[in-house]
PDB file of C-alpha atoms in Angstrom:
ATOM      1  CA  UNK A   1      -2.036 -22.220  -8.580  1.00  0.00           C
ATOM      2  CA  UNK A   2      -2.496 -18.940  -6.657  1.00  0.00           C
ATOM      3  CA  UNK A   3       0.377 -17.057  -6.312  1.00  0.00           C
ATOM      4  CA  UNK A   4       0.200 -14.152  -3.507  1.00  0.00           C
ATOM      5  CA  UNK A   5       3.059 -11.806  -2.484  1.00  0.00           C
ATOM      6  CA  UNK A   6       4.258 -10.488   0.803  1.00  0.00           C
ATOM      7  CA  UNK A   7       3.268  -6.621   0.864  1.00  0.00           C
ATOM      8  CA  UNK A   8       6.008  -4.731   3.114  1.00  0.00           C
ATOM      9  CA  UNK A   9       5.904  -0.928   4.105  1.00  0.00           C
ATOM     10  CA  UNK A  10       8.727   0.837   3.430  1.00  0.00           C
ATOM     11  CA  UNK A  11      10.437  -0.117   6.814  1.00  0.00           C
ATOM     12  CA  UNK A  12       9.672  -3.591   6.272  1.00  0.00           C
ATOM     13  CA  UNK A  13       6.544  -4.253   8.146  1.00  0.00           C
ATOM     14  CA  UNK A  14       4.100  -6.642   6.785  1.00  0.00           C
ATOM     15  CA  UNK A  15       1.257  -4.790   5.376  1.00  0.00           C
ATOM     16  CA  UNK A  16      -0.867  -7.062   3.884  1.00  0.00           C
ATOM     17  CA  UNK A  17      -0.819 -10.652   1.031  1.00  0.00           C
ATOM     18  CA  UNK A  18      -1.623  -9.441  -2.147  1.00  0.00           C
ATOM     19  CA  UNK A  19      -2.487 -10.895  -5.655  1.00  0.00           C
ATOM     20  CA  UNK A  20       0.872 -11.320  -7.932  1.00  0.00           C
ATOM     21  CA  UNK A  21      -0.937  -8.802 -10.697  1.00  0.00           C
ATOM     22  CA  UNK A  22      -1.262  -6.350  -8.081  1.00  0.00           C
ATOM     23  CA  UNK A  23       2.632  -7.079  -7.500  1.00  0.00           C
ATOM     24  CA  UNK A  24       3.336  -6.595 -11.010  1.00  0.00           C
ATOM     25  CA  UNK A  25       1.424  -3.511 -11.241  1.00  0.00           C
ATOM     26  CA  UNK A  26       3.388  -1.989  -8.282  1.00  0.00           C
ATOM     27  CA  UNK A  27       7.161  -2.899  -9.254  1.00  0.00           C
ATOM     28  CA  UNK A  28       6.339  -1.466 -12.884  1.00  0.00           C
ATOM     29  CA  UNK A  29       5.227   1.583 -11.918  1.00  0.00           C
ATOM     30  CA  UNK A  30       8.315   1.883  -9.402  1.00  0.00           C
ATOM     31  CA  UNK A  31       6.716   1.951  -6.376  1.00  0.00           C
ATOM     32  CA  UNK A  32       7.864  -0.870  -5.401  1.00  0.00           C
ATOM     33  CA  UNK A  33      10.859  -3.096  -5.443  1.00  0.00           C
ATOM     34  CA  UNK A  34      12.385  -6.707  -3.920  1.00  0.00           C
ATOM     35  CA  UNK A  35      13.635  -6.618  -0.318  1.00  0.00           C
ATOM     36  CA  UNK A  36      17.634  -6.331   0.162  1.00  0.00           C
ATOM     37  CA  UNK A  37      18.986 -10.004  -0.257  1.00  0.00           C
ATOM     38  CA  UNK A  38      15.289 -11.851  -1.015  1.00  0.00           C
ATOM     39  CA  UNK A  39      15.917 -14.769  -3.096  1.00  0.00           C
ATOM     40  CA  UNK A  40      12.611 -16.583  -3.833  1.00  0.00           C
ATOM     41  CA  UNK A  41      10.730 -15.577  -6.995  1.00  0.00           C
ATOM     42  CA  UNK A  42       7.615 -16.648  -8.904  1.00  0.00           C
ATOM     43  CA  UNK A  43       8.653 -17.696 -12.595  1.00  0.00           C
ATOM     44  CA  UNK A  44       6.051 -15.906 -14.733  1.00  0.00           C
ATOM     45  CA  UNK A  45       5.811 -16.984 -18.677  1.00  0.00           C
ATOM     46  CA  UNK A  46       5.306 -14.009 -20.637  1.00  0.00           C
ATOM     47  CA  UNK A  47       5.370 -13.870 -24.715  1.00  0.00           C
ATOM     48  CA  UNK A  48       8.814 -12.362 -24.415  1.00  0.00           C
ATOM     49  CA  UNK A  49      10.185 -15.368 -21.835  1.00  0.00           C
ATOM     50  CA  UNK A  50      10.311 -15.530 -17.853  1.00  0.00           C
ATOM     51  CA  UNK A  51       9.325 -13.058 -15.577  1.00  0.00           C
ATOM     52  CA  UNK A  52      11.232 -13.482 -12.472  1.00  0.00           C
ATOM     53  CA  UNK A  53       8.763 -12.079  -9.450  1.00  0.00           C
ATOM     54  CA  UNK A  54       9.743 -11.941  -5.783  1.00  0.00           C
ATOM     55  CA  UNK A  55       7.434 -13.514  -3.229  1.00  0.00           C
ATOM     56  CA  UNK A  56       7.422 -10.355  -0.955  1.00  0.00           C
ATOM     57  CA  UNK A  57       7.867  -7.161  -2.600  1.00  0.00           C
ATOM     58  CA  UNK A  58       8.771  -3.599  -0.108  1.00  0.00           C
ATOM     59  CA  UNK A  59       7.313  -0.432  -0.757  1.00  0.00           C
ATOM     60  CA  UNK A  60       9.160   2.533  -1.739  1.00  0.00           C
ATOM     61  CA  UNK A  61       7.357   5.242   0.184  1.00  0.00           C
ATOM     62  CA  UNK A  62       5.974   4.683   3.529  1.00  0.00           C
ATOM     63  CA  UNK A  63       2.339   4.492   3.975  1.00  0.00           C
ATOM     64  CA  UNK A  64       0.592   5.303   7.378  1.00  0.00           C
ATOM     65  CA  UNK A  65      -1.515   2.844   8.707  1.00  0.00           C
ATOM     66  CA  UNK A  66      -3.520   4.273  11.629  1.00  0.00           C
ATOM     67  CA  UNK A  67      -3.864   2.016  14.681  1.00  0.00           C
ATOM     68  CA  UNK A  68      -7.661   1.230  15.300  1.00  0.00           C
ATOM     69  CA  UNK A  69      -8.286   0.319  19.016  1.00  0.00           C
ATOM     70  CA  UNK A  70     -10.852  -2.396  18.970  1.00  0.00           C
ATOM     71  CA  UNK A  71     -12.609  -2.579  21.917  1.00  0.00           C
ATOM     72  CA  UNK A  72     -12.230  -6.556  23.462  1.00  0.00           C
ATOM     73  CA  UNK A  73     -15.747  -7.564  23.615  1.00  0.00           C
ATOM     74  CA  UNK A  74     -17.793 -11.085  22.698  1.00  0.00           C
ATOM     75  CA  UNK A  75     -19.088  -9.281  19.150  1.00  0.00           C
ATOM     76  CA  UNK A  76     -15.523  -8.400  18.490  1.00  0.00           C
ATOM     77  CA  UNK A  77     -13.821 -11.801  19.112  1.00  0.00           C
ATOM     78  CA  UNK A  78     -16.562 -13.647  17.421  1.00  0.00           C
ATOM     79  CA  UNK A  79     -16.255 -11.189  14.147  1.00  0.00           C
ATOM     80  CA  UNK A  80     -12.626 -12.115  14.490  1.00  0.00           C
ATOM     81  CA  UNK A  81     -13.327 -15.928  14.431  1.00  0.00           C
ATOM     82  CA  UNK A  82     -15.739 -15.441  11.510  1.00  0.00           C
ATOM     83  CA  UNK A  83     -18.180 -16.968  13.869  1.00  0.00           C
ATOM     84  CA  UNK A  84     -16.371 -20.067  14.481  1.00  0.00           C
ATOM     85  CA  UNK A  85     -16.036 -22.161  17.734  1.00  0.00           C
ATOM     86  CA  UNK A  86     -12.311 -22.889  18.456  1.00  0.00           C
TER      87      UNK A  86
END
């Protein structure tokens, strides 16, 4: 079973779906934490018992994400679809 986790910025914008080691990683280092009043969690077995991990996680510090303007073009849409006909 793959479990991914909701990556937030720090103003609760969805940045990305990450792996649930990557999760880990970031809430023990501290920079990063559960969102105010989340209440569904991965249960991770560990040697020492149950790891209770949040399915989203929000950053502490905000991070800038510059906006790229893609131009709207065939190529571009197509890239988009991964080459797929809808």
């Amino acid at each position: 079973m793959q479990m991914d986790v909701l990556l937030l910025n720090n103003t609760e914008e969805v940045l990305n779906v990450i792996p649930w080691h990557r999760a880990v990683r970031l809430m023990y280092t501290g920079k990063a934490s559960a969102p105010y009043g989340h209440e569904e969690y991965y249960r991770i077995a560990t040697g020492e018992g149950y790891f209770e991990l949040p399915t989203a996680i929000v950053l502490l510090q905000y991070v800038n994400i510059p906006y790229k303007n893609a131009s709207l073009s065939r190529k571009n849409i197509l890239r988009r679809d991964e080459y797929v006909c809808q």
